[in-house]
Short mmCIF file of C-alpha atoms and ligand atoms in Angstrom, two decimals:
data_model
loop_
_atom_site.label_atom_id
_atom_site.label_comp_id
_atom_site.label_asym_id
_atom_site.label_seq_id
_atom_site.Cartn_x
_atom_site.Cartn_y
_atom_site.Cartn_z
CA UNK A 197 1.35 -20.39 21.51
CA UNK A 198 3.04 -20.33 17.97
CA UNK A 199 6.38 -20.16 18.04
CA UNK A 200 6.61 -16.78 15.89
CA UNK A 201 4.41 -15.21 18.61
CA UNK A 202 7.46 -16.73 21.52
CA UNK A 203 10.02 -15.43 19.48
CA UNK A 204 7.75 -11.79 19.38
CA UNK A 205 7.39 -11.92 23.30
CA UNK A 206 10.99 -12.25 23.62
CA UNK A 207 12.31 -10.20 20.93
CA UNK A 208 10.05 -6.91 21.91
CA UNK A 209 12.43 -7.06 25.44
CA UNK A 210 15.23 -5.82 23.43
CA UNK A 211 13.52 -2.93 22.53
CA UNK A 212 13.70 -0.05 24.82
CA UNK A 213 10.43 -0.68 26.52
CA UNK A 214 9.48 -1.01 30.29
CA UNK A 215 10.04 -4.90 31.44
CA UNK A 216 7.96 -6.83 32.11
CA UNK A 217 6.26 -6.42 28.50
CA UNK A 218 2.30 -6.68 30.25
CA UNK A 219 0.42 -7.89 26.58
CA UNK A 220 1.78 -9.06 23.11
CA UNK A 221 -1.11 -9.82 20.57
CA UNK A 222 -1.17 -10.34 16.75
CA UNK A 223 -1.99 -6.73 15.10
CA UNK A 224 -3.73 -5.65 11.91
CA UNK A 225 -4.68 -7.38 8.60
CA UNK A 226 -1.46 -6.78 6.43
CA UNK A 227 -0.50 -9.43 3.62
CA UNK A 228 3.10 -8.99 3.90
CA UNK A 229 4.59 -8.50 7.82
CA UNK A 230 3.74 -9.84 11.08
CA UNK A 231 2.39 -7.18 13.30
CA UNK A 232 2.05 -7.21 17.22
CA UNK A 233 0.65 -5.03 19.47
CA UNK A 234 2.99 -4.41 22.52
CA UNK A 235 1.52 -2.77 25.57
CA UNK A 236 4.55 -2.35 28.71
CA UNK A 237 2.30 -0.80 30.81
CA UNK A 238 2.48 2.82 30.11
CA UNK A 239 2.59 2.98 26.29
CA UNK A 240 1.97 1.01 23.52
CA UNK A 241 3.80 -0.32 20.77
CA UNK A 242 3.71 -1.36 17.48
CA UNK A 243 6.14 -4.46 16.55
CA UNK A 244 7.00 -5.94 13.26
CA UNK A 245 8.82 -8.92 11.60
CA UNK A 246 9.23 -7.32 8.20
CA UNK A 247 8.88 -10.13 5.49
CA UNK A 248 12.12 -11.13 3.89
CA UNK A 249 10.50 -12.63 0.85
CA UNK A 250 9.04 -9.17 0.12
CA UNK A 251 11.84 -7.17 1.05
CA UNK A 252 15.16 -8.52 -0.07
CA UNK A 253 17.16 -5.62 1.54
CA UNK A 254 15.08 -4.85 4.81
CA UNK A 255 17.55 -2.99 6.64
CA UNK A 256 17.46 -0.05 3.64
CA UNK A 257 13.29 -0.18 4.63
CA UNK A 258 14.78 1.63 7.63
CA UNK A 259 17.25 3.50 6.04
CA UNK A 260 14.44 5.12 3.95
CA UNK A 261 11.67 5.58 7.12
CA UNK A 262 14.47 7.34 9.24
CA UNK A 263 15.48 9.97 6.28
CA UNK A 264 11.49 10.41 5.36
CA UNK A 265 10.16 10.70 8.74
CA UNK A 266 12.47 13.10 9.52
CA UNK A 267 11.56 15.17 6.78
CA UNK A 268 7.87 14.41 7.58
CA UNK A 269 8.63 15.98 10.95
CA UNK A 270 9.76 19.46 9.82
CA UNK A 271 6.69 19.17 7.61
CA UNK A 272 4.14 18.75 9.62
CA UNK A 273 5.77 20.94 12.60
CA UNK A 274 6.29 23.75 10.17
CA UNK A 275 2.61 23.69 8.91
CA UNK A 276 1.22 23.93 12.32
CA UNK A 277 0.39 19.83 12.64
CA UNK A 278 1.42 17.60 15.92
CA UNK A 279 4.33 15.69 14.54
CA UNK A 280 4.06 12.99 18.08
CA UNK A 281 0.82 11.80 16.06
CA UNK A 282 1.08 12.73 12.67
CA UNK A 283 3.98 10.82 11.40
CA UNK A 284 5.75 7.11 12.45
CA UNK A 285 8.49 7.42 15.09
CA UNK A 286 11.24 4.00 15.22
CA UNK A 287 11.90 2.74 18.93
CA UNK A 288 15.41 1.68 18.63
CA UNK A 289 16.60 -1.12 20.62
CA UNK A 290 17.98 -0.68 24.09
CA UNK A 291 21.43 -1.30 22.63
CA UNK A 292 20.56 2.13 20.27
CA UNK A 293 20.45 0.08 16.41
CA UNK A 294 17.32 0.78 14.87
CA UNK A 295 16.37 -2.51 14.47
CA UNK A 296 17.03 -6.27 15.41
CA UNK A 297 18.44 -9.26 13.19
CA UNK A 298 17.19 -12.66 14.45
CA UNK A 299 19.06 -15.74 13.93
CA UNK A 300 17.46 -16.12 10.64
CA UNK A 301 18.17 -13.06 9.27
CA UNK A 302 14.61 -11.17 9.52
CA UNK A 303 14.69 -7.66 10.79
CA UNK A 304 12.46 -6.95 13.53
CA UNK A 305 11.47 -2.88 14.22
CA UNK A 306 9.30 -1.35 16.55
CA UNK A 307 7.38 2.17 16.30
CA UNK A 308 5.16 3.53 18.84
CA UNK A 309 1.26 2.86 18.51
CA UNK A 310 -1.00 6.12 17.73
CA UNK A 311 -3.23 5.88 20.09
CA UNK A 312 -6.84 6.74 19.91
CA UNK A 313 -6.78 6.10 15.91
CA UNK A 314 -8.25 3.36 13.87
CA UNK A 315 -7.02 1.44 10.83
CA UNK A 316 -10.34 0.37 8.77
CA UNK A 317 -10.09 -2.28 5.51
CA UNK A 318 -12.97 -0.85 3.77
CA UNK A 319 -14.55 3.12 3.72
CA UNK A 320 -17.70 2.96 5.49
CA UNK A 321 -18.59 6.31 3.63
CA UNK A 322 -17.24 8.86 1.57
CA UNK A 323 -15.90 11.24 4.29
CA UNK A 324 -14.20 8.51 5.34
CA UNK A 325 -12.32 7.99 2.25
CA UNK A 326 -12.11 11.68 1.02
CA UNK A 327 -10.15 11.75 4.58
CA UNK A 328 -7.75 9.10 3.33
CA UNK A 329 -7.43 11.01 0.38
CA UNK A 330 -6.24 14.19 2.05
CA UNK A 331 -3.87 12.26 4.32
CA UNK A 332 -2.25 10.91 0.90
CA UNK A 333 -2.40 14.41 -0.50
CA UNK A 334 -0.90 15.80 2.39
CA UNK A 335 2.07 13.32 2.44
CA UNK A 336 2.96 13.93 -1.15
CA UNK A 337 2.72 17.72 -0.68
CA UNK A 338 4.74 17.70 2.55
CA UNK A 339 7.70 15.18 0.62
CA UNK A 340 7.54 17.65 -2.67
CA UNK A 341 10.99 19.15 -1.43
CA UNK A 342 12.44 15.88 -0.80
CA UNK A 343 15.11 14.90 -3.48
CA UNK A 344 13.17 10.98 -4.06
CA UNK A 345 15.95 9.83 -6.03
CA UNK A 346 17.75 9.53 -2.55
CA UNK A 347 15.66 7.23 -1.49
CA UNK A 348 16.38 3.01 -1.98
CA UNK A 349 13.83 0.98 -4.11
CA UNK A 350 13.19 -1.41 -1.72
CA UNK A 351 11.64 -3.50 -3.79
CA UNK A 352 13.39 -3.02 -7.38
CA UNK A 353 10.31 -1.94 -9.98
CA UNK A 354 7.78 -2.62 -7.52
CA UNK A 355 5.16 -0.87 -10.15
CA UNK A 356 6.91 -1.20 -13.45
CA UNK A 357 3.88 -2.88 -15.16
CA UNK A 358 5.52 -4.05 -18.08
CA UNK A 359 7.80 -6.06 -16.02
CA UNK A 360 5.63 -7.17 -14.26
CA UNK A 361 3.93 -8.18 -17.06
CA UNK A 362 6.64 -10.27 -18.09
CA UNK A 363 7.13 -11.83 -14.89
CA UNK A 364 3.37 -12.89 -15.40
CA UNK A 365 4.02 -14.60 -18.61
CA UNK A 366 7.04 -16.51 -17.22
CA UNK A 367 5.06 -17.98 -14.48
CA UNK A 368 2.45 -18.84 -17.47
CA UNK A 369 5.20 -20.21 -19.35
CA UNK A 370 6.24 -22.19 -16.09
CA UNK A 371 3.06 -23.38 -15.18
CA UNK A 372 4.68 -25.00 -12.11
CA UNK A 373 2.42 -25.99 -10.07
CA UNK A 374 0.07 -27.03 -12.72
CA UNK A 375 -2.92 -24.94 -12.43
CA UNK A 376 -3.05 -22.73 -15.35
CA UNK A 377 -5.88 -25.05 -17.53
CA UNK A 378 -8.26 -24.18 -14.94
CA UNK A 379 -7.92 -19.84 -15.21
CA UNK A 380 -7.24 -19.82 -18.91
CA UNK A 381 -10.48 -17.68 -19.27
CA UNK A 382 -8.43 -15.05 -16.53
CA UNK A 383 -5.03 -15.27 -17.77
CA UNK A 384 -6.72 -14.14 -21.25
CA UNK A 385 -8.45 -11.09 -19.64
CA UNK A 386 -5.09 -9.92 -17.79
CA UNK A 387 -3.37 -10.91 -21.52
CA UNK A 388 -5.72 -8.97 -23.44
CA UNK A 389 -4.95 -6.04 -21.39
CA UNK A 390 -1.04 -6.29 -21.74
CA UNK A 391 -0.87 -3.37 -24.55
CA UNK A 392 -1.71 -0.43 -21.86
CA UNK A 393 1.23 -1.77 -19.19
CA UNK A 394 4.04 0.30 -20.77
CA UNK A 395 1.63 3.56 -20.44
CA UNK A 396 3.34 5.23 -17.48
CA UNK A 397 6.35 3.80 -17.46
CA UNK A 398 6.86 5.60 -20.46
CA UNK A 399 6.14 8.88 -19.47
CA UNK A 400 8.62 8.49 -16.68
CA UNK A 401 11.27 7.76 -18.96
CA UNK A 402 10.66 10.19 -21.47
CA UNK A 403 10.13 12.88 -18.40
CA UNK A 404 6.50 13.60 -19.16
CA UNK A 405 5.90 12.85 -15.56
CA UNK A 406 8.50 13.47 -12.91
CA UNK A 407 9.83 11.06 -9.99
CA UNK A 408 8.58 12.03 -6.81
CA UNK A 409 8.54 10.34 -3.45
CA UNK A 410 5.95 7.92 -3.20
CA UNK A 411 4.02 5.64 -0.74
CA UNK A 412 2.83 2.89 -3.25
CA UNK A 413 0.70 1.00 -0.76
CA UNK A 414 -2.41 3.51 -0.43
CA UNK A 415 -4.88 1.58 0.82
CA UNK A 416 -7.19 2.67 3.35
CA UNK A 417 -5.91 0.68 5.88
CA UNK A 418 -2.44 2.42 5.65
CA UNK A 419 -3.63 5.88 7.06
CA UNK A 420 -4.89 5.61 10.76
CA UNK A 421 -7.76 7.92 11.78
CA UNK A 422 -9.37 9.55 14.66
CA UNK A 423 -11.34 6.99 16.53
CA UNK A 424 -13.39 9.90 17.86
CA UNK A 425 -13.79 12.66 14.69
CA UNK A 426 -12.69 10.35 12.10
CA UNK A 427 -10.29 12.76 10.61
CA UNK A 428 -7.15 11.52 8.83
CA UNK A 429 -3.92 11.40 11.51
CA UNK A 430 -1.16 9.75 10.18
CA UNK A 431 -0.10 7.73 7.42
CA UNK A 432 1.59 4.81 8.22
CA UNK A 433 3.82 1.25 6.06
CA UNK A 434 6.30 3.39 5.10
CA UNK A 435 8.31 0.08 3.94
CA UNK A 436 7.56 0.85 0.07
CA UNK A 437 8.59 4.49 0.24
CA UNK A 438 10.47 4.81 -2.81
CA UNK A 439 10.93 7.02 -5.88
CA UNK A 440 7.76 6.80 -7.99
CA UNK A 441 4.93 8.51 -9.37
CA UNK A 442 1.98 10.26 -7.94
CA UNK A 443 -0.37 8.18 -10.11
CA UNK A 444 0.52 5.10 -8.45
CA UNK A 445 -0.14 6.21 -4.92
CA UNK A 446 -3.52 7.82 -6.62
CA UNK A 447 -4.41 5.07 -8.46
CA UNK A 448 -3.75 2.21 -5.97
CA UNK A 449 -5.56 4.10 -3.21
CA UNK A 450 -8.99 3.98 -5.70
CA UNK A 451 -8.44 0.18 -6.59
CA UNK A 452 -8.43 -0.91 -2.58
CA UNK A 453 -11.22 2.28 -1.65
CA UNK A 454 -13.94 2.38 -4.71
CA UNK A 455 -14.75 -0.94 -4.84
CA UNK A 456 -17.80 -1.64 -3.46
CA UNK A 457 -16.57 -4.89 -2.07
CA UNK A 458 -13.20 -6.38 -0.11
CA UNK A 459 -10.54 -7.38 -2.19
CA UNK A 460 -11.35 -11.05 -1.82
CA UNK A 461 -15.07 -10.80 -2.12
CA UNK A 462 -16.27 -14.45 -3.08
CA UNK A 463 -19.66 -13.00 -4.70
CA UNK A 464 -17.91 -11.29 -7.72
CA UNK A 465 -21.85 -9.58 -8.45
CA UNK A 466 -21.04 -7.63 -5.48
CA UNK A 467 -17.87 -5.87 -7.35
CA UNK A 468 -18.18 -2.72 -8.65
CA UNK A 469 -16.45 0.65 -9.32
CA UNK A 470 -17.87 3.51 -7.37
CA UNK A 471 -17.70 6.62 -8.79
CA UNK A 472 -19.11 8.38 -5.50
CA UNK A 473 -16.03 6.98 -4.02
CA UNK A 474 -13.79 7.77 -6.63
CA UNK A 475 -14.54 12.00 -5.95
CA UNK A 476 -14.47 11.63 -2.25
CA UNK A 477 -11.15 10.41 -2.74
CA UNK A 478 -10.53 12.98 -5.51
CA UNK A 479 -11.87 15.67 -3.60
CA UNK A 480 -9.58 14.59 -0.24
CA UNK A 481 -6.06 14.26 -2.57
CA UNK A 482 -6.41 17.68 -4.86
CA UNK A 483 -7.93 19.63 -1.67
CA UNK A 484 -4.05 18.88 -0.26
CA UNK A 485 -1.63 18.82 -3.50
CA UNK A 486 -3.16 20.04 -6.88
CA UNK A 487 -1.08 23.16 -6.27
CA UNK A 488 2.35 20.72 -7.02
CA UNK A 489 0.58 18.89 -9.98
CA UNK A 490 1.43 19.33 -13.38
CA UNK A 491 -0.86 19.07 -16.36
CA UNK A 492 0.60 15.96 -17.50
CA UNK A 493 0.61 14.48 -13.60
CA UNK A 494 -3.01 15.30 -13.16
CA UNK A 495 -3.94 13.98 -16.33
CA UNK A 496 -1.96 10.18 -15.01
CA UNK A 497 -4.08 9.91 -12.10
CA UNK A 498 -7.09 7.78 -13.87
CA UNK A 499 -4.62 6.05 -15.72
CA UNK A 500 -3.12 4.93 -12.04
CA UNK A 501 -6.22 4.22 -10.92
CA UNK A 502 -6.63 1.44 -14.26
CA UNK A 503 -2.48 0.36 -13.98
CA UNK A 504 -2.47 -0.25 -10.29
CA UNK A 505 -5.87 -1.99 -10.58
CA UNK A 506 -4.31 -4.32 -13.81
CA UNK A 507 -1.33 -4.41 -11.89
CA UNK A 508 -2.22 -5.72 -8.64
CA UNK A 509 -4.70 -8.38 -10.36
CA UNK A 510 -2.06 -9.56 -12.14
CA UNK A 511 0.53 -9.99 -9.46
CA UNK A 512 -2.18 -12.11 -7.23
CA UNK A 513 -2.73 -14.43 -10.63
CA UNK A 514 1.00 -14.53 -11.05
CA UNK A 515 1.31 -15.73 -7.32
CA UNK A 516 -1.55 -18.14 -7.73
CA UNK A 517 0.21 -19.77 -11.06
CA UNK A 518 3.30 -19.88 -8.85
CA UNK A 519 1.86 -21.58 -5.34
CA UNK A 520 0.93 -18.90 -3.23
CA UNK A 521 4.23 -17.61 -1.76
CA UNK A 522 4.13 -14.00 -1.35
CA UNK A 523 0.94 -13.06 -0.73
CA UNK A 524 -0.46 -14.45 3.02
CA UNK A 525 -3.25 -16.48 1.86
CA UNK A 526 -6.03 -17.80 4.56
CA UNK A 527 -7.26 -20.21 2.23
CA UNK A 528 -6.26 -22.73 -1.25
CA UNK A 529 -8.00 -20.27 -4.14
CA UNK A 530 -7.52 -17.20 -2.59
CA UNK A 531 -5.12 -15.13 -4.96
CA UNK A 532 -7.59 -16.33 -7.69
CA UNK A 533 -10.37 -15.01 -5.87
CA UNK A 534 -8.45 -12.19 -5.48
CA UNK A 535 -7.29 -11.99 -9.48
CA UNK A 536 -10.72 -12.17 -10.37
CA UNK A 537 -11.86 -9.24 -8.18
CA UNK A 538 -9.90 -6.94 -9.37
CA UNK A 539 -10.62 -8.07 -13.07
CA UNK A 540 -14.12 -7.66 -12.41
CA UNK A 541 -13.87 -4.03 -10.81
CA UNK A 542 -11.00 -3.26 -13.83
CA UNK A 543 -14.06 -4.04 -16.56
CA UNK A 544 -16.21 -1.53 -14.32
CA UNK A 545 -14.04 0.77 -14.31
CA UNK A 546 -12.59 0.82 -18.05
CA UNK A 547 -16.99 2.05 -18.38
CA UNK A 548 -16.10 5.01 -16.47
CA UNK A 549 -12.94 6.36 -17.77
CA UNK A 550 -14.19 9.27 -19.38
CA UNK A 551 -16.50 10.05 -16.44
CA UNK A 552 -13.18 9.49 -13.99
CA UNK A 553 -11.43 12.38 -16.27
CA UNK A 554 -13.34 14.94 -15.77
CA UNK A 555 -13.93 14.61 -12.12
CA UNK A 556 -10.05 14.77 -11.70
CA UNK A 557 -10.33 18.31 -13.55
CA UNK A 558 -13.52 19.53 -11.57
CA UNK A 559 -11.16 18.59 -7.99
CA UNK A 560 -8.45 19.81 -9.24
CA UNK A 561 -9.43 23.38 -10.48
CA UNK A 562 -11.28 23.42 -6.41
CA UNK A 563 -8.29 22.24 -5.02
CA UNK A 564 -5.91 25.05 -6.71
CA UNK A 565 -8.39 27.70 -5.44
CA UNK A 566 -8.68 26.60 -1.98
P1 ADP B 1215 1.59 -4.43 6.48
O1 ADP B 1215 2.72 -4.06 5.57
O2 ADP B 1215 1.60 -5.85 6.83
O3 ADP B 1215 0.28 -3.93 5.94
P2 ADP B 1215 1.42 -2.20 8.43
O4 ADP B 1215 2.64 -1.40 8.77
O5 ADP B 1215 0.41 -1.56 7.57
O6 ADP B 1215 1.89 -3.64 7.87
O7 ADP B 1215 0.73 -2.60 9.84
C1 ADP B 1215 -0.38 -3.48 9.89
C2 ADP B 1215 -1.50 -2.84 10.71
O8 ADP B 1215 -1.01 -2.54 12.04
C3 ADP B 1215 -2.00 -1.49 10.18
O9 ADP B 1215 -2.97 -1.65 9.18
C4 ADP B 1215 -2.55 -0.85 11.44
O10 ADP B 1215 -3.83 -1.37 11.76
C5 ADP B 1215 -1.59 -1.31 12.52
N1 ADP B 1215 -0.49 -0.36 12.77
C6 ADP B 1215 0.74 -0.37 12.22
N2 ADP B 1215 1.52 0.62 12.70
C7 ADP B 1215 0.78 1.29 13.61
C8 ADP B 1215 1.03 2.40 14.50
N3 ADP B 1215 2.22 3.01 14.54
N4 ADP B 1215 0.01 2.81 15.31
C9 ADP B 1215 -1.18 2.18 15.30
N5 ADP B 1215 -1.47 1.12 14.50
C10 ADP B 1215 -0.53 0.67 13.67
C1 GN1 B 1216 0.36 -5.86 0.00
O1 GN1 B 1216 1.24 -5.40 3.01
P1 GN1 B 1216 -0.04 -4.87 2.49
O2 GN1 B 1216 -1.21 -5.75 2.76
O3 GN1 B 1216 -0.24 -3.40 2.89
C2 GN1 B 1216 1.33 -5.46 -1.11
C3 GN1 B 1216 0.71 -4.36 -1.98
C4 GN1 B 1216 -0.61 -4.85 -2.56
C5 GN1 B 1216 -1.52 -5.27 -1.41
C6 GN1 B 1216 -2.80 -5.86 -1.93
C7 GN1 B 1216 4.95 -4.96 -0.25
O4 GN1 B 1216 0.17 -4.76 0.88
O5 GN1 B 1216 1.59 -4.05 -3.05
O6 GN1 B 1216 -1.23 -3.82 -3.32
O7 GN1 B 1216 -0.88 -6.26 -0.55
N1 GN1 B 1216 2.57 -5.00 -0.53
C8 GN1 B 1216 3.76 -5.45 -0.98
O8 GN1 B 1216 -3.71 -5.93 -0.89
O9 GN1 B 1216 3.88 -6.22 -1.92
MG1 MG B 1217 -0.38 -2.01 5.66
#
């Protein structure tokens, strides 16, 4: 047994579950925390080490999840939802903290496991992901009243792209672990591309687009659905709930979810933009909040589909160039793999901009009706 897994077993008894805990097993397919299922018998539980290197100030993750989910739970009650399944809900330790501090200063926190739901990497189909796309919807429309510049940034300008931008060229500059010769012909096409990074940031600061509560980790795998109907239940990794903009939770929901491959696909022919995808998602997201939109938000969404896309590559070549710290990696080249993928679905998708436009106006004028 590893010895995170020990530490796990033991940990989870401070939480206030049944003893003896029956199962603890390794959960889910998340880069960033350790997740473990936790089954005491009678319910089951979700349990995770929330990475430090990611999340310098962990214990305002929790902060954050307590003031949204409470929120969330008015919401959802008020609009005739089930808020036991339809939001996250903390299990606090059996001393009553919300979460535990190990020895080496990671937080540990516990929710309780949605049952009957599954968490899937890639959309099998469009209904699938037009689902995913009205649990996103629903989550910004049922936050629209919360003031999001209450909310911590748990991770400081998590998706300013021109910073990140510079921190891309530093670790260029750097070069420190000696590998940037060999994905010269990448770092040009993420280079090349620099010019377009400032795009939203600037409309935030000029207050062409307003702050608003957002997710900004929209990937498929971050709503859980009915394992029976396949509806959209609950959207879950609330740890980057921050202030931010509604493109960004659009945009990085259609990098992960109209790609025709995984993220790390090793056949880079097998990449491409879907623009199938790209209304079912569309269709999902306006059906639940075009009616909060502005003109100028609406209009962002395509461009946060190309940023987050840019912006994600990016940050797997900058952790590549830098030795793979942040991002789990099962094996030597995977960031690159990774940088490459989304370069390759980026070109595909800079083909269908246009295209990408006018379906957000088509969903949008249906979803105002409805
Ligand atoms: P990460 O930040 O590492 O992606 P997540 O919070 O998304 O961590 O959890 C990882 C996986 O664990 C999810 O993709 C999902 O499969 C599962 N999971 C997390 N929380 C719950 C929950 N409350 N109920 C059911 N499954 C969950
Ligand atoms: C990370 O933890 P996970 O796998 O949901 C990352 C996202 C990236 C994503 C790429 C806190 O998300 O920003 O888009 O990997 N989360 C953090 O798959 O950095
Ligand atoms: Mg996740």
């Amino acid at each position: 047994m590893t010895d995170l897994l020990k530490s796990a077993q033991d940990i989870a008894t401070l939480f206030a579950v049944a003893e003896p805990i029956r199962q603890l097993t390794p959960f889910g397919n998340g880069h960033i925390n350790d997740t473990f299922l936790v089954d005491d018998g009678s319910q089951q539980y979700v349990l995770q080490r929330i990475s430090p290197n990611a999340f310098p100030y962990p214990e305002k993750i929790m902060e954050n999840m307590e003031k949204v989910t409470r929120h969330l739970i008015n919401a959802i009650r008020s609009r005739g939802g089930d808020p036991a399944r339809e939001t996250l809900h903390v299990i606090p330790l059996k001393s009553g903290l919300p979460y535990y501090r190990d020895p080496q200063g990671h937080i540990w926190r516990m929710t309780l496991c949605i049952p009957d739901t599954i968490s899937i990497d890639l959309p099998e189909h469009e209904d699938m992901f037009r689902e995913s796309g009205r649990a996103f919807g629903m989550f910004a429309h049922d936050l629209d009243s919360f003031p999001a510049a209450s909310l911590f940034e748990t991770i400081a300008r998590f998706h300013d792209t021109p910073n990140r931008v510079r921190a891309f060229e530093d670790a260029v500059l750097q070069d420190s672990e000696k590998r940037l010769s060999s994905v010269m012909d990448l770092v040009r096409l993420y280079q090349d591309r620099e010019h377009r990074a400032h795009e939203l940031v600037d409309a935030l600061e000029s207050g062409a687009l307003p702050l608003r509560v957002t997710h900004n980790d929209t990937k498929l795998n971050n709503v859980l659905l009915d394992r029976k109907t396949g509806k959209a239940v609950c959207v879950i990794d609330l740890d980057t709930v921050m202030p931010g903009l509604v493109a960004y939770d659009f945009g990085d929901a259609i990098r992960f979810g109209a790609n025709t491959a995984a993220e790390d696909e090793r056949d880079r022919s097998r990449i491409h933009f879907s623009l199938p995808m790209f209304r079912a998602f569309a269709e999902g997201y306006l059906s639940a909040c075009a009616d909060m939109l502005s003109d100028a938000e609406l209009a962002s969404l395509s461009t946060g589909a190309w940023m987050m896309t840019y912006e994600c590559g990016m940050r797997f070549l900058t952790d590549y160039l830098q030795g793979d710290h942040y991002f789990h990696s099962a094996y030597a080249d995977h960031n690159l793999v990774r940088a490459w993928d989304q370069m390759t679905l980026l070109q595909d998708m800079e083909r269908h901009e246009q295209a990408m436009r006018q379906i957000i106006q088509e969903c949008a004028e249906k979803g105002k009706k409805a």
